[in-house]
């Protein structure tokens, strides 16, 4: 039986989905036939959730950069692969055709090799949203080096933690990055991180903002100089490295329930197949489409939906350097109009930030090129859904809500644009191959519709993470030990009366602030480093723009003459340790935290107080000191 690579109708979705569940290996072998392989696989799937072992297309060899570039050259060499829109509308945009991007990737692959990067080495990339970031990623993929992209908003300390964990030998960065009216001094932040990273031997610095930087002899080199050397040698061809299907393509660090960020490992064949298949189907890609995803490449959405999904499909990806609200709230619409984007894929928090401005900004913009709107990263509230659908989509094009995670590699639950139904604030139906189950606290599977529980996936999919870097036991424990024989997502979910899935948010100690994922323990550890802080507890609370805001309860034993100064200072500490994204929105000083007699902090109570549900605290009589709760309630911010 053969399957349509791109699903065309709801009916077809149902039959393809059924096949993908009943004959997963044959199904994915069929999809995999659409790629270039150096060697075919011996086995489609090998798995055991008990030991957390997953392997797809075992025995096969291929190269992801070749699949994203070389494969398209004959038919699409002159087609734009990448359109780049700068932060400042006064500056020129850039377009790279497939031929040009291929050329630049090969040049930079030589630069990496010339500087001692070989197959399997880890390369940390800390750059702004410029084409060189994509070039750097694909150059790594071409020579088989493992990239670890770090979001530009992370602090020196966070970078150092990630570089140390991955033992990267090379860093690629820029002098600086533009974000709205700010210049972020990336190289200088790297300089602060590197004294703690003895593994790093080379730092390649790309010029962008002309921010002054200091260069260290023997370690720091300029991107442009190195590329010029390769050009002088006549830009020799560089063959794509033959990678095993299960070789690591990249590591991407994300937050979990513990304080230590984990390196999510994605491998070559499975990730490519999944990124491509979900891109082609969710967005219903057609030749000539211009895909505009606003996600930062420092997150999984950027990896999959700016880089690997569109390029592996031979699409044109539109990459934007800046933010939606600068110089004004019309920027995204202007970009859609200018480049005739066919898809606009963004985060609910971006939509909410735009809702604060009046719709004048949209009025005279021609958005008629758009065929699909999409969101990912956090639950989309119905106001934001309707606003986006009405104003950007003129109420006439599909808005697909896609649920996924750094760990899942690509969308798992989501509508296929114009093919399967959409529903307000609802991710709807699983992708082919995805078997979601809802379980109660005890792990019993909840059957039927109109039920809510914890979301698990009971069968592997090609794009799933394979391990957490350097710590396979952590991987097993985090994802496969809560419920037997299932991948636990950490999300709560409802299957509604129609059988559609609606994600309700994290059920573990992970916050989602403006679509940025943060562990409560991570933020608490940072706060606790401030002299005078005895103890702290962080919870999320509903925030109009950020989705979730950070509410910090802090036991403080320093000089309390000036509460506001102390608050600012604590926020600054968090910013230094993690990055500005983790700054608490509210800080309440408390005498003590509500604890059980065994000393466990009752976060449930703190969450309710932060949410303002003061009468729904439940039984507090079992607490060590119930009067603490009353005090916290009365001091609520
Ligand atoms: C949340 C982002 C509701 C969820 C792609 C998940 C969502 C976490 C949605 C992963 C959605 C993502 N609706 N919630 N459509 N998409 N989430 O790893 O809680 O940065 O577990 O990946 O974001 O965040 P991450």
mmCIF file of N, CA, C and O in Angstrom, residues 206-245:
data_model
loop_
_atom_site.group_PDB
_atom_site.id
_atom_site.type_symbol
_atom_site.label_atom_id
_atom_site.label_comp_id
_atom_site.label_asym_id
_atom_site.label_seq_id
_atom_site.Cartn_x
_atom_site.Cartn_y
_atom_site.Cartn_z
ATOM 1 N N UNK A 206 31.227 36.665 13.690
ATOM 2 C CA UNK A 206 30.664 37.234 12.474
ATOM 3 C C UNK A 206 30.336 38.710 12.726
ATOM 4 O O UNK A 206 29.787 39.055 13.770
ATOM 5 N N UNK A 207 30.658 39.566 11.787
ATOM 6 C CA UNK A 207 30.399 41.003 11.964
ATOM 7 C C UNK A 207 28.966 41.314 11.566
ATOM 8 O O UNK A 207 28.516 40.937 10.495
ATOM 9 N N UNK A 208 28.276 42.001 12.446
ATOM 10 C CA UNK A 208 26.915 42.383 12.083
ATOM 11 C C UNK A 208 26.568 43.792 12.549
ATOM 12 O O UNK A 208 26.208 44.641 11.757
ATOM 13 N N UNK A 209 26.700 44.046 13.842
ATOM 14 C CA UNK A 209 26.275 45.344 14.378
ATOM 15 C C UNK A 209 27.429 46.341 14.497
ATOM 16 O O UNK A 209 27.209 47.494 14.842
ATOM 17 N N UNK A 210 28.640 45.851 14.258
ATOM 18 C CA UNK A 210 29.837 46.694 14.448
ATOM 19 C C UNK A 210 29.984 47.145 15.903
ATOM 20 O O UNK A 210 30.575 48.176 16.191
ATOM 21 N N UNK A 211 29.425 46.406 16.810
ATOM 22 C CA UNK A 211 29.628 46.651 18.236
ATOM 23 C C UNK A 211 31.097 46.349 18.538
ATOM 24 O O UNK A 211 31.602 45.313 18.097
ATOM 25 N N UNK A 212 31.797 47.228 19.257
ATOM 26 C CA UNK A 212 33.209 46.933 19.542
ATOM 27 C C UNK A 212 33.354 45.612 20.309
ATOM 28 O O UNK A 212 32.569 45.341 21.223
ATOM 29 N N UNK A 213 34.329 44.826 19.911
ATOM 30 C CA UNK A 213 34.567 43.552 20.610
ATOM 31 C C UNK A 213 36.052 43.440 20.890
ATOM 32 O O UNK A 213 36.867 44.077 20.219
ATOM 33 N N UNK A 214 36.398 42.632 21.873
ATOM 34 C CA UNK A 214 37.822 42.357 22.038
ATOM 35 C C UNK A 214 38.065 40.936 21.562
ATOM 36 O O UNK A 214 37.269 40.039 21.819
ATOM 37 N N UNK A 215 39.167 40.767 20.870
ATOM 38 C CA UNK A 215 39.480 39.464 20.287
ATOM 39 C C UNK A 215 40.702 38.888 20.991
ATOM 40 O O UNK A 215 41.689 39.597 21.215
ATOM 41 N N UNK A 216 40.628 37.624 21.311
ATOM 42 C CA UNK A 216 41.728 36.983 22.037
ATOM 43 C C UNK A 216 42.653 36.269 21.047
ATOM 44 O O UNK A 216 42.173 35.476 20.234
ATOM 45 N N UNK A 217 43.935 36.551 21.151
ATOM 46 C CA UNK A 217 44.898 35.973 20.215
ATOM 47 C C UNK A 217 44.862 34.444 20.280
ATOM 48 O O UNK A 217 44.834 33.868 21.356
ATOM 49 N N UNK A 218 44.851 33.821 19.112
ATOM 50 C CA UNK A 218 44.897 32.366 19.075
ATOM 51 C C UNK A 218 43.545 31.704 19.248
ATOM 52 O O UNK A 218 43.351 30.562 18.852
ATOM 53 N N UNK A 219 42.614 32.410 19.856
ATOM 54 C CA UNK A 219 41.301 31.802 20.084
ATOM 55 C C UNK A 219 40.231 32.396 19.156
ATOM 56 O O UNK A 219 39.446 31.669 18.557
ATOM 57 N N UNK A 220 40.223 33.718 19.046
ATOM 58 C CA UNK A 220 39.125 34.378 18.336
ATOM 59 C C UNK A 220 39.508 34.729 16.899
ATOM 60 O O UNK A 220 40.561 35.333 16.665
ATOM 61 N N UNK A 221 38.634 34.376 15.976
ATOM 62 C CA UNK A 221 38.912 34.679 14.566
ATOM 63 C C UNK A 221 37.661 35.263 13.929
ATOM 64 O O UNK A 221 36.549 35.055 14.424
ATOM 65 N N UNK A 222 37.841 36.002 12.844
ATOM 66 C CA UNK A 222 36.693 36.629 12.180
ATOM 67 C C UNK A 222 36.115 35.720 11.110
ATOM 68 O O UNK A 222 36.823 35.156 10.287
ATOM 69 N N UNK A 223 34.836 35.607 11.111
ATOM 70 C CA UNK A 223 34.088 34.841 10.100
ATOM 71 C C UNK A 223 34.529 35.261 8.696
ATOM 72 O O UNK A 223 34.884 34.419 7.861
ATOM 73 N N UNK A 224 34.507 36.571 8.445
ATOM 74 C CA UNK A 224 34.753 37.087 7.097
ATOM 75 C C UNK A 224 36.167 36.741 6.617
ATOM 76 O O UNK A 224 36.352 36.360 5.460
ATOM 77 N N UNK A 225 37.155 36.859 7.524
ATOM 78 C CA UNK A 225 38.537 36.539 7.136
ATOM 79 C C UNK A 225 38.667 35.066 6.763
ATOM 80 O O UNK A 225 39.337 34.705 5.799
ATOM 81 N N UNK A 226 38.018 34.243 7.543
ATOM 82 C CA UNK A 226 38.132 32.799 7.312
ATOM 83 C C UNK A 226 37.461 32.401 6.001
ATOM 84 O O UNK A 226 37.959 31.557 5.266
ATOM 85 N N UNK A 227 36.322 33.032 5.716
ATOM 86 C CA UNK A 227 35.620 32.748 4.461
ATOM 87 C C UNK A 227 36.471 33.241 3.282
ATOM 88 O O UNK A 227 36.581 32.560 2.253
ATOM 89 N N UNK A 228 37.125 34.396 3.469
ATOM 90 C CA UNK A 228 37.965 34.930 2.393
ATOM 91 C C UNK A 228 39.110 33.954 2.067
ATOM 92 O O UNK A 228 39.460 33.754 0.904
ATOM 93 N N UNK A 229 39.647 33.314 3.105
ATOM 94 C CA UNK A 229 40.722 32.329 2.876
ATOM 95 C C UNK A 229 40.231 31.176 2.005
ATOM 96 O O UNK A 229 40.925 30.712 1.107
ATOM 97 N N UNK A 230 39.004 30.729 2.282
ATOM 98 C CA UNK A 230 38.434 29.615 1.510
ATOM 99 C C UNK A 230 38.199 30.074 0.069
ATOM 100 O O UNK A 230 38.464 29.334 -0.890
ATOM 101 N N UNK A 231 37.735 31.312 -0.080
ATOM 102 C CA UNK A 231 37.490 31.838 -1.421
ATOM 103 C C UNK A 231 38.799 31.926 -2.210
ATOM 104 O O UNK A 231 38.850 31.591 -3.394
ATOM 105 N N UNK A 232 39.860 32.333 -1.515
ATOM 106 C CA UNK A 232 41.173 32.406 -2.183
ATOM 107 C C UNK A 232 41.610 31.049 -2.719
ATOM 108 O O UNK A 232 42.286 30.954 -3.720
ATOM 109 N N UNK A 233 41.202 30.013 -2.014
ATOM 110 C CA UNK A 233 41.573 28.663 -2.465
ATOM 111 C C UNK A 233 40.607 28.148 -3.529
ATOM 112 O O UNK A 233 40.590 26.969 -3.864
ATOM 113 N N UNK A 234 39.734 29.013 -4.015
ATOM 114 C CA UNK A 234 38.838 28.633 -5.105
ATOM 115 C C UNK A 234 37.572 27.938 -4.651
ATOM 116 O O UNK A 234 36.940 27.238 -5.441
ATOM 117 N N UNK A 235 37.198 28.093 -3.398
ATOM 118 C CA UNK A 235 35.947 27.509 -2.877
ATOM 119 C C UNK A 235 35.764 26.040 -3.256
ATOM 120 O O UNK A 235 34.809 25.675 -3.941
ATOM 121 N N UNK A 236 36.690 25.186 -2.857
ATOM 122 C CA UNK A 236 36.557 23.784 -3.267
ATOM 123 C C UNK A 236 35.249 23.150 -2.763
ATOM 124 O O UNK A 236 34.706 23.565 -1.743
ATOM 125 N N UNK A 237 34.791 22.164 -3.524
ATOM 126 C CA UNK A 237 33.593 21.417 -3.134
ATOM 127 C C UNK A 237 33.890 20.652 -1.845
ATOM 128 O O UNK A 237 35.012 20.237 -1.601
ATOM 129 N N UNK A 238 32.891 20.495 -1.036
ATOM 130 C CA UNK A 238 33.089 19.663 0.149
ATOM 131 C C UNK A 238 31.934 18.667 0.212
ATOM 132 O O UNK A 238 30.769 19.067 0.183
ATOM 133 N N UNK A 239 32.273 17.406 0.217
ATOM 134 C CA UNK A 239 31.230 16.378 0.158
ATOM 135 C C UNK A 239 30.479 16.304 1.484
ATOM 136 O O UNK A 239 31.087 16.463 2.540
ATOM 137 N N UNK A 240 29.169 16.086 1.427
ATOM 138 C CA UNK A 240 28.425 15.900 2.675
ATOM 139 C C UNK A 240 28.866 14.615 3.367
ATOM 140 O O UNK A 240 28.972 13.571 2.728
ATOM 141 N N UNK A 241 29.146 14.708 4.629
ATOM 142 C CA UNK A 241 29.598 13.557 5.420
ATOM 143 C C UNK A 241 28.474 12.506 5.487
ATOM 144 O O UNK A 241 27.317 12.855 5.675
ATOM 145 N N UNK A 242 28.847 11.249 5.335
ATOM 146 C CA UNK A 242 27.841 10.188 5.497
ATOM 147 C C UNK A 242 27.591 9.970 6.980
ATOM 148 O O UNK A 242 28.478 9.519 7.698
ATOM 149 N N UNK A 243 26.407 10.301 7.428
ATOM 150 C CA UNK A 243 26.089 10.152 8.851
ATOM 151 C C UNK A 243 25.206 8.937 9.060
ATOM 152 O O UNK A 243 24.325 8.645 8.235
ATOM 153 N N UNK A 244 25.407 8.249 10.161
ATOM 154 C CA UNK A 244 24.491 7.169 10.508
ATOM 155 C C UNK A 244 23.150 7.785 10.872
ATOM 156 O O UNK A 244 23.100 8.892 11.414
ATOM 157 N N UNK A 245 22.091 7.046 10.602
ATOM 158 C CA UNK A 245 20.737 7.546 10.878
ATOM 159 C C UNK A 245 20.625 8.044 12.310
ATOM 160 O O UNK A 245 19.985 9.058 12.577
#
